[in-house]
């Protein structure tokens, strides 16, 4: 009997390692996580990714994380259909932009709203709750129906009160503004990770200790959302699938982990992971890695 139990435990561990090894990978040249004892992931969801902001979708970054999900492919570096600075809407402008849209035109809308001091975060190209709130505020101030969606009349008015955004305004090298913490982050030791603002906040008993920009997986390999625990850590780790380095890896859901990404540090939101949570500030992550313990909570949410 004792021999049978030992064999069963050995087989179970081998199976867990094999499963973890397939869980994470990078888009293009991304790192991915391998074996992990972390809890199973929850349903995959589309992630924010592109340029820094609290209102967008994750981009598909080439050297990203080891997890099974990845953020949607990020918009191409070149600005797309941007409206002219003149009051009249350009022919390429859609009749309506609304919550859930993801485009270069939305990025331009966000940059113009930022000029009007209605948004404090950098444009992301994803029309989320922050953009909706900013649009409603603009509409209310200008005698328009406060729907939160941009119809032709609203777009024309916004164009008339702003100038055409510069390249730096569309993709500023700024740090993302942290969202209000999810209620599940308010107790205990938690890595509180917002897909909308693309930020990670390290929190202890409701107090924010440190924050950092993060990047997620693509639509095909999204970063899983939900409440997890840190299953194990590895200061030096290489993806067993993609053979890319994943320094300061903290695995929380199968092969998905929070880890440093040299690609994210070099190229920003022009790519995505295969599901892992990429961090570009190595010094901050090194400190976080030392502070986080196996068993600490991880909350990933929109």
mmCIF file of C-alpha atoms in Angstrom:
data_model
loop_
_atom_site.group_PDB
_atom_site.id
_atom_site.type_symbol
_atom_site.label_atom_id
_atom_site.label_comp_id
_atom_site.label_asym_id
_atom_site.label_seq_id
_atom_site.Cartn_x
_atom_site.Cartn_y
_atom_site.Cartn_z
ATOM 1 C CA UNK A 1 0.000 0.000 0.000
ATOM 2 C CA UNK A 2 2.756 2.424 0.932
ATOM 3 C CA UNK A 3 4.437 1.752 -2.409
ATOM 4 C CA UNK A 4 1.211 2.369 -4.293
ATOM 5 C CA UNK A 5 0.691 5.719 -2.520
ATOM 6 C CA UNK A 6 4.208 6.849 -3.380
ATOM 7 C CA UNK A 7 3.707 5.913 -7.023
ATOM 8 C CA UNK A 8 0.356 7.738 -7.132
ATOM 9 C CA UNK A 9 1.874 10.924 -5.665
ATOM 10 C CA UNK A 10 4.752 10.749 -8.152
ATOM 11 C CA UNK A 11 2.387 10.337 -11.097
ATOM 12 C CA UNK A 12 0.208 13.203 -9.838
ATOM 13 C CA UNK A 13 3.175 15.565 -9.618
ATOM 14 C CA UNK A 14 4.376 14.582 -13.073
ATOM 15 C CA UNK A 15 0.918 15.223 -14.490
ATOM 16 C CA UNK A 16 0.736 18.672 -12.852
ATOM 17 C CA UNK A 17 4.121 19.600 -14.264
ATOM 18 C CA UNK A 18 3.140 18.443 -17.739
ATOM 19 C CA UNK A 19 -0.068 20.464 -17.664
ATOM 20 C CA UNK A 20 1.679 23.601 -16.457
ATOM 21 C CA UNK A 21 4.268 23.292 -19.172
ATOM 22 C CA UNK A 22 1.584 23.705 -21.809
ATOM 23 C CA UNK A 23 -0.230 26.566 -20.147
ATOM 24 C CA UNK A 24 1.794 29.638 -21.029
ATOM 25 C CA UNK A 25 3.500 31.115 -23.993
ATOM 26 C CA UNK A 26 4.371 34.357 -25.700
ATOM 27 C CA UNK A 27 3.019 35.848 -28.869
ATOM 28 C CA UNK A 28 5.868 36.142 -31.326
ATOM 29 C CA UNK A 29 8.877 36.044 -28.966
ATOM 30 C CA UNK A 30 7.156 35.910 -25.642
ATOM 31 C CA UNK A 31 8.067 33.943 -22.559
ATOM 32 C CA UNK A 32 5.666 31.493 -21.113
ATOM 33 C CA UNK A 33 5.239 29.732 -17.901
ATOM 34 C CA UNK A 34 5.784 26.130 -17.390
ATOM 35 C CA UNK A 35 4.975 23.694 -14.684
ATOM 36 C CA UNK A 36 2.920 25.092 -11.875
ATOM 37 C CA UNK A 37 0.910 23.934 -8.942
ATOM 38 C CA UNK A 38 -1.292 26.990 -8.982
ATOM 39 C CA UNK A 39 -5.082 26.587 -8.934
ATOM 40 C CA UNK A 40 -6.896 25.942 -12.170
ATOM 41 C CA UNK A 41 -7.818 29.022 -14.126
ATOM 42 C CA UNK A 42 -11.217 30.553 -14.513
ATOM 43 C CA UNK A 43 -12.836 31.286 -17.844
ATOM 44 C CA UNK A 44 -10.658 33.239 -20.256
ATOM 45 C CA UNK A 45 -11.613 36.791 -21.095
ATOM 46 C CA UNK A 46 -10.431 39.391 -23.530
ATOM 47 C CA UNK A 47 -7.669 41.531 -22.084
ATOM 48 C CA UNK A 48 -6.613 45.159 -22.477
ATOM 49 C CA UNK A 49 -3.472 45.809 -24.344
ATOM 50 C CA UNK A 50 -1.932 48.524 -26.426
ATOM 51 C CA UNK A 51 -0.680 51.779 -25.020
ATOM 52 C CA UNK A 52 -0.691 52.644 -21.329
ATOM 53 C CA UNK A 53 -4.076 53.617 -19.946
ATOM 54 C CA UNK A 54 -6.866 52.567 -17.702
ATOM 55 C CA UNK A 55 -9.417 52.249 -20.464
ATOM 56 C CA UNK A 56 -8.183 49.738 -22.994
ATOM 57 C CA UNK A 57 -7.463 46.253 -24.142
ATOM 58 C CA UNK A 58 -4.195 44.330 -23.752
ATOM 59 C CA UNK A 59 -1.950 44.069 -26.790
ATOM 60 C CA UNK A 60 -0.209 41.022 -28.120
ATOM 61 C CA UNK A 61 3.372 41.416 -27.066
ATOM 62 C CA UNK A 62 6.061 39.177 -28.385
ATOM 63 C CA UNK A 63 8.116 38.461 -25.303
ATOM 64 C CA UNK A 64 5.349 38.406 -22.866
ATOM 65 C CA UNK A 65 4.321 36.126 -20.170
ATOM 66 C CA UNK A 66 4.090 32.429 -19.683
ATOM 67 C CA UNK A 67 0.427 32.085 -19.098
ATOM 68 C CA UNK A 68 -2.186 30.512 -21.214
ATOM 69 C CA UNK A 69 -3.988 33.659 -22.075
ATOM 70 C CA UNK A 70 -2.860 36.600 -24.045
ATOM 71 C CA UNK A 71 -4.162 40.002 -24.712
ATOM 72 C CA UNK A 72 -5.676 40.878 -28.007
ATOM 73 C CA UNK A 73 -3.337 41.901 -30.758
ATOM 74 C CA UNK A 74 -2.442 45.482 -30.220
ATOM 75 C CA UNK A 75 -3.199 48.095 -32.769
ATOM 76 C CA UNK A 76 -0.471 48.777 -35.272
ATOM 77 C CA UNK A 77 1.940 51.526 -34.245
ATOM 78 C CA UNK A 78 0.726 53.798 -36.971
ATOM 79 C CA UNK A 79 -2.263 55.883 -36.046
ATOM 80 C CA UNK A 80 -5.397 54.898 -37.849
ATOM 81 C CA UNK A 81 -8.388 56.785 -39.059
ATOM 82 C CA UNK A 82 -7.914 59.896 -37.037
ATOM 83 C CA UNK A 83 -10.368 62.660 -37.528
ATOM 84 C CA UNK A 84 -9.207 65.992 -38.834
ATOM 85 C CA UNK A 85 -8.889 68.794 -36.347
ATOM 86 C CA UNK A 86 -11.556 70.731 -38.164
ATOM 87 C CA UNK A 87 -15.068 70.723 -36.709
ATOM 88 C CA UNK A 88 -16.468 68.635 -39.536
ATOM 89 C CA UNK A 89 -16.196 64.877 -39.198
ATOM 90 C CA UNK A 90 -14.012 63.178 -41.769
ATOM 91 C CA UNK A 91 -15.594 60.669 -44.188
ATOM 92 C CA UNK A 92 -13.704 57.777 -42.553
ATOM 93 C CA UNK A 93 -15.289 58.388 -39.157
ATOM 94 C CA UNK A 94 -17.835 55.834 -37.980
ATOM 95 C CA UNK A 95 -21.311 57.090 -37.149
ATOM 96 C CA UNK A 96 -20.938 55.737 -33.628
ATOM 97 C CA UNK A 97 -18.202 54.698 -31.230
ATOM 98 C CA UNK A 98 -19.372 52.869 -28.135
ATOM 99 C CA UNK A 99 -18.336 50.785 -25.155
ATOM 100 C CA UNK A 100 -16.480 47.678 -26.309
ATOM 101 C CA UNK A 101 -15.018 49.176 -29.495
ATOM 102 C CA UNK A 102 -11.277 48.765 -30.042
ATOM 103 C CA UNK A 103 -9.716 50.917 -32.767
ATOM 104 C CA UNK A 104 -7.334 53.739 -33.636
ATOM 105 C CA UNK A 105 -10.331 56.043 -33.918
ATOM 106 C CA UNK A 106 -11.148 55.314 -30.272
ATOM 107 C CA UNK A 107 -7.520 56.103 -29.427
ATOM 108 C CA UNK A 108 -7.934 59.492 -31.117
ATOM 109 C CA UNK A 109 -11.188 60.085 -29.247
ATOM 110 C CA UNK A 110 -9.414 59.393 -25.954
ATOM 111 C CA UNK A 111 -6.541 61.738 -26.835
ATOM 112 C CA UNK A 112 -9.010 64.522 -27.626
ATOM 113 C CA UNK A 113 -10.916 63.890 -24.384
ATOM 114 C CA UNK A 114 -7.587 64.126 -22.571
ATOM 115 C CA UNK A 115 -7.008 67.549 -24.179
ATOM 116 C CA UNK A 116 -10.377 68.566 -22.727
ATOM 117 C CA UNK A 117 -9.251 67.338 -19.261
ATOM 118 C CA UNK A 118 -12.015 64.741 -19.275
ATOM 119 C CA UNK A 119 -9.620 61.765 -19.181
ATOM 120 C CA UNK A 120 -6.494 61.525 -17.085
ATOM 121 C CA UNK A 121 -5.174 58.248 -18.488
ATOM 122 C CA UNK A 122 -3.223 57.672 -21.683
ATOM 123 C CA UNK A 123 -5.130 56.533 -24.798
ATOM 124 C CA UNK A 124 -5.435 52.796 -25.204
ATOM 125 C CA UNK A 125 -7.711 52.371 -28.215
ATOM 126 C CA UNK A 126 -10.238 50.411 -26.155
ATOM 127 C CA UNK A 127 -13.581 52.017 -25.356
ATOM 128 C CA UNK A 128 -14.219 51.029 -21.747
ATOM 129 C CA UNK A 129 -15.927 52.445 -18.686
ATOM 130 C CA UNK A 130 -13.540 55.398 -18.315
ATOM 131 C CA UNK A 131 -14.120 56.510 -21.911
ATOM 132 C CA UNK A 132 -17.868 56.081 -21.492
ATOM 133 C CA UNK A 133 -17.828 58.270 -18.372
ATOM 134 C CA UNK A 134 -15.713 60.933 -20.098
ATOM 135 C CA UNK A 135 -18.039 61.014 -23.115
ATOM 136 C CA UNK A 136 -21.101 61.315 -20.887
ATOM 137 C CA UNK A 137 -19.481 64.232 -19.084
ATOM 138 C CA UNK A 138 -18.682 65.950 -22.387
ATOM 139 C CA UNK A 139 -22.226 65.443 -23.673
ATOM 140 C CA UNK A 140 -23.770 66.805 -20.479
ATOM 141 C CA UNK A 141 -21.586 69.932 -20.593
ATOM 142 C CA UNK A 142 -22.428 70.603 -24.224
ATOM 143 C CA UNK A 143 -26.174 70.097 -24.272
ATOM 144 C CA UNK A 144 -26.058 66.690 -25.937
ATOM 145 C CA UNK A 145 -27.832 63.494 -24.962
ATOM 146 C CA UNK A 146 -25.585 61.898 -22.321
ATOM 147 C CA UNK A 147 -25.616 58.393 -23.780
ATOM 148 C CA UNK A 148 -21.929 57.642 -23.270
ATOM 149 C CA UNK A 149 -21.669 56.648 -26.938
ATOM 150 C CA UNK A 150 -20.204 58.898 -29.630
ATOM 151 C CA UNK A 151 -22.645 59.666 -32.433
ATOM 152 C CA UNK A 152 -21.849 61.910 -35.404
ATOM 153 C CA UNK A 153 -22.981 65.056 -33.575
ATOM 154 C CA UNK A 154 -20.869 64.335 -30.497
ATOM 155 C CA UNK A 155 -17.790 63.472 -32.587
ATOM 156 C CA UNK A 156 -18.122 66.659 -34.609
ATOM 157 C CA UNK A 157 -18.402 68.729 -31.421
ATOM 158 C CA UNK A 158 -15.353 67.052 -29.865
ATOM 159 C CA UNK A 159 -13.314 67.670 -33.017
ATOM 160 C CA UNK A 160 -14.343 71.311 -33.086
ATOM 161 C CA UNK A 161 -13.146 71.906 -29.524
ATOM 162 C CA UNK A 162 -9.822 70.065 -29.832
ATOM 163 C CA UNK A 163 -6.836 69.787 -32.148
ATOM 164 C CA UNK A 164 -5.622 66.742 -34.019
ATOM 165 C CA UNK A 165 -3.600 64.660 -31.509
ATOM 166 C CA UNK A 166 0.139 64.360 -32.015
ATOM 167 C CA UNK A 167 1.927 61.001 -32.093
ATOM 168 C CA UNK A 168 3.035 61.548 -28.487
ATOM 169 C CA UNK A 169 -0.519 62.304 -27.423
ATOM 170 C CA UNK A 170 -1.784 59.135 -29.077
ATOM 171 C CA UNK A 171 0.921 56.928 -27.546
ATOM 172 C CA UNK A 172 2.528 58.720 -24.590
ATOM 173 C CA UNK A 173 5.289 56.979 -22.655
ATOM 174 C CA UNK A 174 3.425 57.487 -19.386
ATOM 175 C CA UNK A 175 2.692 55.181 -16.492
ATOM 176 C CA UNK A 176 -0.857 53.891 -16.253
ATOM 177 C CA UNK A 177 -3.189 55.309 -13.655
ATOM 178 C CA UNK A 178 -4.281 52.679 -11.147
ATOM 179 C CA UNK A 179 -7.978 51.776 -10.945
ATOM 180 C CA UNK A 180 -9.928 51.702 -7.707
ATOM 181 C CA UNK A 181 -9.190 48.255 -6.227
ATOM 182 C CA UNK A 182 -11.625 45.424 -6.768
ATOM 183 C CA UNK A 183 -13.516 44.659 -3.506
ATOM 184 C CA UNK A 184 -11.828 41.242 -3.437
ATOM 185 C CA UNK A 185 -8.467 43.012 -3.056
ATOM 186 C CA UNK A 186 -9.366 44.787 0.181
ATOM 187 C CA UNK A 187 -8.355 42.075 2.648
ATOM 188 C CA UNK A 188 -5.123 40.177 3.139
ATOM 189 C CA UNK A 189 -2.012 40.166 0.941
ATOM 190 C CA UNK A 190 -3.041 40.600 -2.690
ATOM 191 C CA UNK A 191 -1.628 41.220 -6.140
ATOM 192 C CA UNK A 192 -4.606 43.223 -7.452
ATOM 193 C CA UNK A 193 -4.420 43.166 -11.270
ATOM 194 C CA UNK A 194 -6.731 45.343 -13.391
ATOM 195 C CA UNK A 195 -7.122 44.528 -17.071
ATOM 196 C CA UNK A 196 -8.858 47.825 -17.708
ATOM 197 C CA UNK A 197 -6.113 50.070 -16.349
ATOM 198 C CA UNK A 198 -3.365 47.538 -17.122
ATOM 199 C CA UNK A 199 -1.895 47.866 -13.672
ATOM 200 C CA UNK A 200 -0.836 45.650 -10.792
ATOM 201 C CA UNK A 201 -1.242 46.972 -7.263
ATOM 202 C CA UNK A 202 0.436 45.094 -4.412
ATOM 203 C CA UNK A 203 -1.893 45.514 -1.450
ATOM 204 C CA UNK A 204 -1.829 44.494 2.200
ATOM 205 C CA UNK A 205 -5.053 44.786 4.210
ATOM 206 C CA UNK A 206 -6.531 47.295 1.782
ATOM 207 C CA UNK A 207 -3.450 49.525 1.575
ATOM 208 C CA UNK A 208 -1.587 49.950 -1.726
ATOM 209 C CA UNK A 209 2.122 49.265 -1.186
ATOM 210 C CA UNK A 210 3.364 49.532 -4.782
ATOM 211 C CA UNK A 211 2.015 49.698 -8.330
ATOM 212 C CA UNK A 212 3.344 48.857 -11.790
ATOM 213 C CA UNK A 213 2.297 48.681 -15.449
ATOM 214 C CA UNK A 214 1.380 45.241 -16.788
ATOM 215 C CA UNK A 215 0.536 43.618 -20.090
ATOM 216 C CA UNK A 216 -1.689 40.622 -20.751
ATOM 217 C CA UNK A 217 -2.396 37.881 -23.257
ATOM 218 C CA UNK A 218 -4.115 38.131 -26.624
ATOM 219 C CA UNK A 219 -7.690 37.224 -27.547
ATOM 220 C CA UNK A 220 -6.528 33.746 -28.563
ATOM 221 C CA UNK A 221 -4.580 33.189 -25.349
ATOM 222 C CA UNK A 222 -6.210 35.475 -22.765
ATOM 223 C CA UNK A 223 -5.087 36.019 -19.212
ATOM 224 C CA UNK A 224 -7.580 34.266 -16.979
ATOM 225 C CA UNK A 225 -9.706 36.325 -14.611
ATOM 226 C CA UNK A 226 -10.718 35.446 -11.095
ATOM 227 C CA UNK A 227 -9.273 34.902 -7.628
ATOM 228 C CA UNK A 228 -6.155 32.732 -7.372
ATOM 229 C CA UNK A 229 -3.242 32.022 -5.028
ATOM 230 C CA UNK A 230 0.477 32.169 -5.748
ATOM 231 C CA UNK A 231 1.309 28.486 -6.197
ATOM 232 C CA UNK A 232 5.060 28.776 -6.547
ATOM 233 C CA UNK A 233 7.835 31.226 -7.433
ATOM 234 C CA UNK A 234 11.040 31.141 -9.462
ATOM 235 C CA UNK A 235 13.525 34.012 -9.572
ATOM 236 C CA UNK A 236 15.067 32.566 -12.731
ATOM 237 C CA UNK A 237 12.799 30.598 -15.031
ATOM 238 C CA UNK A 238 12.692 29.720 -18.720
ATOM 239 C CA UNK A 239 9.511 28.751 -20.513
ATOM 240 C CA UNK A 240 9.516 25.037 -21.284
ATOM 241 C CA UNK A 241 7.371 25.697 -24.350
ATOM 242 C CA UNK A 242 8.763 28.901 -25.832
ATOM 243 C CA UNK A 243 12.253 28.689 -24.308
ATOM 244 C CA UNK A 244 12.185 32.366 -23.362
ATOM 245 C CA UNK A 245 13.327 33.754 -19.992
ATOM 246 C CA UNK A 246 10.733 34.616 -17.341
ATOM 247 C CA UNK A 247 12.600 36.289 -14.484
ATOM 248 C CA UNK A 248 10.833 36.796 -11.145
ATOM 249 C CA UNK A 249 7.989 34.452 -12.094
ATOM 250 C CA UNK A 250 5.124 34.048 -9.639
ATOM 251 C CA UNK A 251 2.733 31.367 -10.898
ATOM 252 C CA UNK A 252 -0.923 31.743 -9.964
ATOM 253 C CA UNK A 253 -3.019 29.766 -12.482
ATOM 254 C CA UNK A 254 -1.536 26.726 -14.139
ATOM 255 C CA UNK A 255 1.259 28.029 -16.367
ATOM 256 C CA UNK A 256 0.155 31.649 -16.048
ATOM 257 C CA UNK A 257 2.389 33.855 -13.963
ATOM 258 C CA UNK A 258 3.311 37.411 -13.142
ATOM 259 C CA UNK A 259 6.865 37.914 -14.449
ATOM 260 C CA UNK A 260 9.309 40.405 -15.934
ATOM 261 C CA UNK A 261 9.261 40.778 -19.724
ATOM 262 C CA UNK A 262 12.236 42.333 -21.520
ATOM 263 C CA UNK A 263 10.062 42.634 -24.612
ATOM 264 C CA UNK A 264 7.431 44.624 -22.731
ATOM 265 C CA UNK A 265 10.177 46.874 -21.364
ATOM 266 C CA UNK A 266 11.546 47.459 -24.871
ATOM 267 C CA UNK A 267 8.386 47.646 -26.993
ATOM 268 C CA UNK A 268 5.584 48.480 -24.619
ATOM 269 C CA UNK A 269 2.046 47.576 -25.607
ATOM 270 C CA UNK A 270 2.786 46.696 -29.213
ATOM 271 C CA UNK A 271 2.601 43.021 -28.340
ATOM 272 C CA UNK A 272 1.014 40.594 -25.887
ATOM 273 C CA UNK A 273 1.762 37.509 -23.836
ATOM 274 C CA UNK A 274 0.251 34.081 -24.212
ATOM 275 C CA UNK A 275 -1.633 34.602 -21.000
ATOM 276 C CA UNK A 276 0.898 35.675 -18.415
ATOM 277 C CA UNK A 277 0.940 39.057 -16.702
ATOM 278 C CA UNK A 278 4.040 40.901 -17.979
ATOM 279 C CA UNK A 279 5.781 43.582 -15.915
ATOM 280 C CA UNK A 280 8.249 46.018 -17.527
ATOM 281 C CA UNK A 281 9.789 47.586 -14.420
ATOM 282 C CA UNK A 282 12.365 45.015 -13.324
ATOM 283 C CA UNK A 283 13.429 46.870 -10.167
ATOM 284 C CA UNK A 284 9.844 47.151 -8.898
ATOM 285 C CA UNK A 285 9.112 43.527 -9.717
ATOM 286 C CA UNK A 286 12.282 42.362 -7.978
ATOM 287 C CA UNK A 287 11.104 44.047 -4.778
ATOM 288 C CA UNK A 288 7.602 42.616 -5.210
ATOM 289 C CA UNK A 289 9.031 39.140 -5.786
ATOM 290 C CA UNK A 290 10.832 39.356 -2.439
ATOM 291 C CA UNK A 291 7.662 40.526 -0.660
ATOM 292 C CA UNK A 292 5.158 38.068 -2.141
ATOM 293 C CA UNK A 293 4.810 34.689 -0.426
ATOM 294 C CA UNK A 294 3.467 31.414 -1.753
ATOM 295 C CA UNK A 295 -0.211 31.378 -0.839
ATOM 296 C CA UNK A 296 -0.736 35.142 -1.261
ATOM 297 C CA UNK A 297 -3.875 36.062 -3.198
ATOM 298 C CA UNK A 298 -3.991 37.150 -6.848
ATOM 299 C CA UNK A 299 -7.088 38.915 -8.214
ATOM 300 C CA UNK A 300 -7.367 39.495 -11.973
ATOM 301 C CA UNK A 301 -10.382 41.554 -13.033
ATOM 302 C CA UNK A 302 -11.825 44.046 -15.518
#
